Coordinates of C-alpha atoms in Angstrom, one line a residue:
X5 CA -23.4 -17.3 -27.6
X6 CA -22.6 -16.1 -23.7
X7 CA -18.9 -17.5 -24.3
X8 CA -18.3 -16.0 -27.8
X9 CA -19.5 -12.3 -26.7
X10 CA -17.1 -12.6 -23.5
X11 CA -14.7 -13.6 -26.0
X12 CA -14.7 -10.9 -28.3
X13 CA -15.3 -8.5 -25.2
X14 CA -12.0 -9.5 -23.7
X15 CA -10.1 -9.3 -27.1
X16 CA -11.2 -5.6 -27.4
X17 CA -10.7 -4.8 -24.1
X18 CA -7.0 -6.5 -24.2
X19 CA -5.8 -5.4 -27.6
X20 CA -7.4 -1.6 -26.0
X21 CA -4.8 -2.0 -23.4
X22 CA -1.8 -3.0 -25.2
X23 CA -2.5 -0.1 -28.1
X24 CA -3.1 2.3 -24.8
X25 CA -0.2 1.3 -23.6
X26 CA 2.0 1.3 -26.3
X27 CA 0.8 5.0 -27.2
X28 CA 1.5 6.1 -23.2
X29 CA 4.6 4.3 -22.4
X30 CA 7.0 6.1 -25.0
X31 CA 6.2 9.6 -22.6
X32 CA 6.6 7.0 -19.7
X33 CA 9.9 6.3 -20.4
X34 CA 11.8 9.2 -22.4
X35 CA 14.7 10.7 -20.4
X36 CA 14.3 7.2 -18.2
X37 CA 18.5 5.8 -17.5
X38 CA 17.1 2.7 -16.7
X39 CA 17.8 -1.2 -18.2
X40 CA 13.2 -1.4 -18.1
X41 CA 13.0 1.8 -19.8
X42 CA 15.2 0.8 -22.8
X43 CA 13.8 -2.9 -22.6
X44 CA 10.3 -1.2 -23.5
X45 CA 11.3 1.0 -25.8
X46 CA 13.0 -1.7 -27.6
X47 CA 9.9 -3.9 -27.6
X48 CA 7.4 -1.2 -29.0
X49 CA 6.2 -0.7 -32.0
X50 CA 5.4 2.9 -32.2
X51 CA 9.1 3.7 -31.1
X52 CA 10.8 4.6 -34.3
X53 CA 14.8 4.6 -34.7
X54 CA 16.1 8.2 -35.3
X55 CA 19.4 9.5 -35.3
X56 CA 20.7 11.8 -32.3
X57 CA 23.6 14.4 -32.2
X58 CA 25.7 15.0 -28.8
X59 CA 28.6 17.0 -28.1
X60 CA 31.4 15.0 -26.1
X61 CA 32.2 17.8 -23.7
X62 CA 30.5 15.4 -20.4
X63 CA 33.3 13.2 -18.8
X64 CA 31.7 9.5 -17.5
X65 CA 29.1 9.5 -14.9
X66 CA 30.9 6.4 -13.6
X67 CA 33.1 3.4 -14.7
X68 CA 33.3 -0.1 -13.9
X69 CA 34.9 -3.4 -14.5
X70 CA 32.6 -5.2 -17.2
X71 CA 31.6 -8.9 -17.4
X72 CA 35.0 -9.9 -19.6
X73 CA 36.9 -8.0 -17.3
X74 CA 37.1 -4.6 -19.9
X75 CA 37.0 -1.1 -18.1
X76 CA 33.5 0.3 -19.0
X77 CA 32.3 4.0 -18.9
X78 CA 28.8 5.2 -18.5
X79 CA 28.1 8.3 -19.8
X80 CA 24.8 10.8 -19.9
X81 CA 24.5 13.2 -22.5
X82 CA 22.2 15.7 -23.6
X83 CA 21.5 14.4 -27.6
X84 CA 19.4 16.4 -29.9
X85 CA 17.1 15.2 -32.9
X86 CA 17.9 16.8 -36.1
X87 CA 14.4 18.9 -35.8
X88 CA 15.9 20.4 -32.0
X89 CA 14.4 18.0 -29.6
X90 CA 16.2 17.4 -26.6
X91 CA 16.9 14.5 -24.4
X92 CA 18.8 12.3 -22.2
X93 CA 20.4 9.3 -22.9
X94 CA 22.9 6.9 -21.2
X95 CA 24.9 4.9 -22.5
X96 CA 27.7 2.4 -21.9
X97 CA 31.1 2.4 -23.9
X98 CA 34.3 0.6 -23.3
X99 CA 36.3 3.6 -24.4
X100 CA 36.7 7.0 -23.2
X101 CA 34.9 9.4 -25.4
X102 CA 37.8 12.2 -26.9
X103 CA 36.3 15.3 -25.5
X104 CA 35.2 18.2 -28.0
X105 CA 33.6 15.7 -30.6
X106 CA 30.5 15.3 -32.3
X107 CA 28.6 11.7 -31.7
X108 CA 25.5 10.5 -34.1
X109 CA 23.8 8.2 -31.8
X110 CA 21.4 5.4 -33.2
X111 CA 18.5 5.3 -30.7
X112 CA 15.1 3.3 -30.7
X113 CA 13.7 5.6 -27.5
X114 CA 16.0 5.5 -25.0
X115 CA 18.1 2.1 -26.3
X116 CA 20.8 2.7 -27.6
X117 CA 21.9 1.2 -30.6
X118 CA 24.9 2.3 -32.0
X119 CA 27.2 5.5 -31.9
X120 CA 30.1 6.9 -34.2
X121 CA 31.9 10.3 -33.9
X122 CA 31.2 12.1 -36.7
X123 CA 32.6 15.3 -38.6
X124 CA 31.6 18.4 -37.6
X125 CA 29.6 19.4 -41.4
X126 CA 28.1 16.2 -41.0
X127 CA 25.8 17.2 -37.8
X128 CA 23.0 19.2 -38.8
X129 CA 23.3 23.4 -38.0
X130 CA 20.3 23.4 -36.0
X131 CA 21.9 21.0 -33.4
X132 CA 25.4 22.3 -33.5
X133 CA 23.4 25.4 -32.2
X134 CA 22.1 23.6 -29.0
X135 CA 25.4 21.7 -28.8
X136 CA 28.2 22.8 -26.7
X137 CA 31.0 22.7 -27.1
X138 CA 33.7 23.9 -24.1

């Protein structure tokens, strides 16, 4: 009976930890650039996919040579949510964004999961507020 109430203790105590965690990671890890930061967001439950708006006015952060031998661009842009939320997200792309565009970004947290440029009606007027666009 010892055994089974250790058991059960340890269960609670572990499935505590992993739904403490889950809750307190997402704050953890918003505006984070980095590979673990996506790799956790990706992983979670409670991170939900939403749709982000950014302006393309930011020129790369860097570029590089990627592992096929493509050039690759990382950028960092200021995105908003559709309600006015702003953060940071980075991104890799193997083409040079055309400045003065609007991107929809597909994010779950900060993992990014797809982007297209879209028309300019078809971001919502609340973000085109917050977004510049110089």
């Amino acid at each position: 009976m010892k055994i089974l109430g250790k058991l059960i203790l340890g269960v609670v105590v572990l499935g505590s930890l992993i739904v403490g965690g889950a809750v307190i990671v997402p704050s953890l890890t918003k505006n984070r650039h980095s590979e673990l930061a996506m790799a956790i967001d990706n992983v979670n439950p409670l991170v939900k996919t939403e749709t982000v708006y950014a302006s393309t006015t930011a020129k790369p952060v860097s570029s590089f040579i990627g592992g096929a031998g493509e050039k690759e661009y990382r950028y960092q842009l200021v995105t908003y949510t559709a309600k006015g939320d702003a953060r940071t997200l980075a991104f890799e792309s193997q083409w040079r964004l055309k400045p003065h565009c609007y991107l929809a970004i597909t994010t779950k947290g900060q993992n990014v999961e797809s982007w297209e440029r879209v028309a300019t009606q078809k971001v919502p007027a609340s973000v085109r507020e917050n977004l510049v666009m110089s």
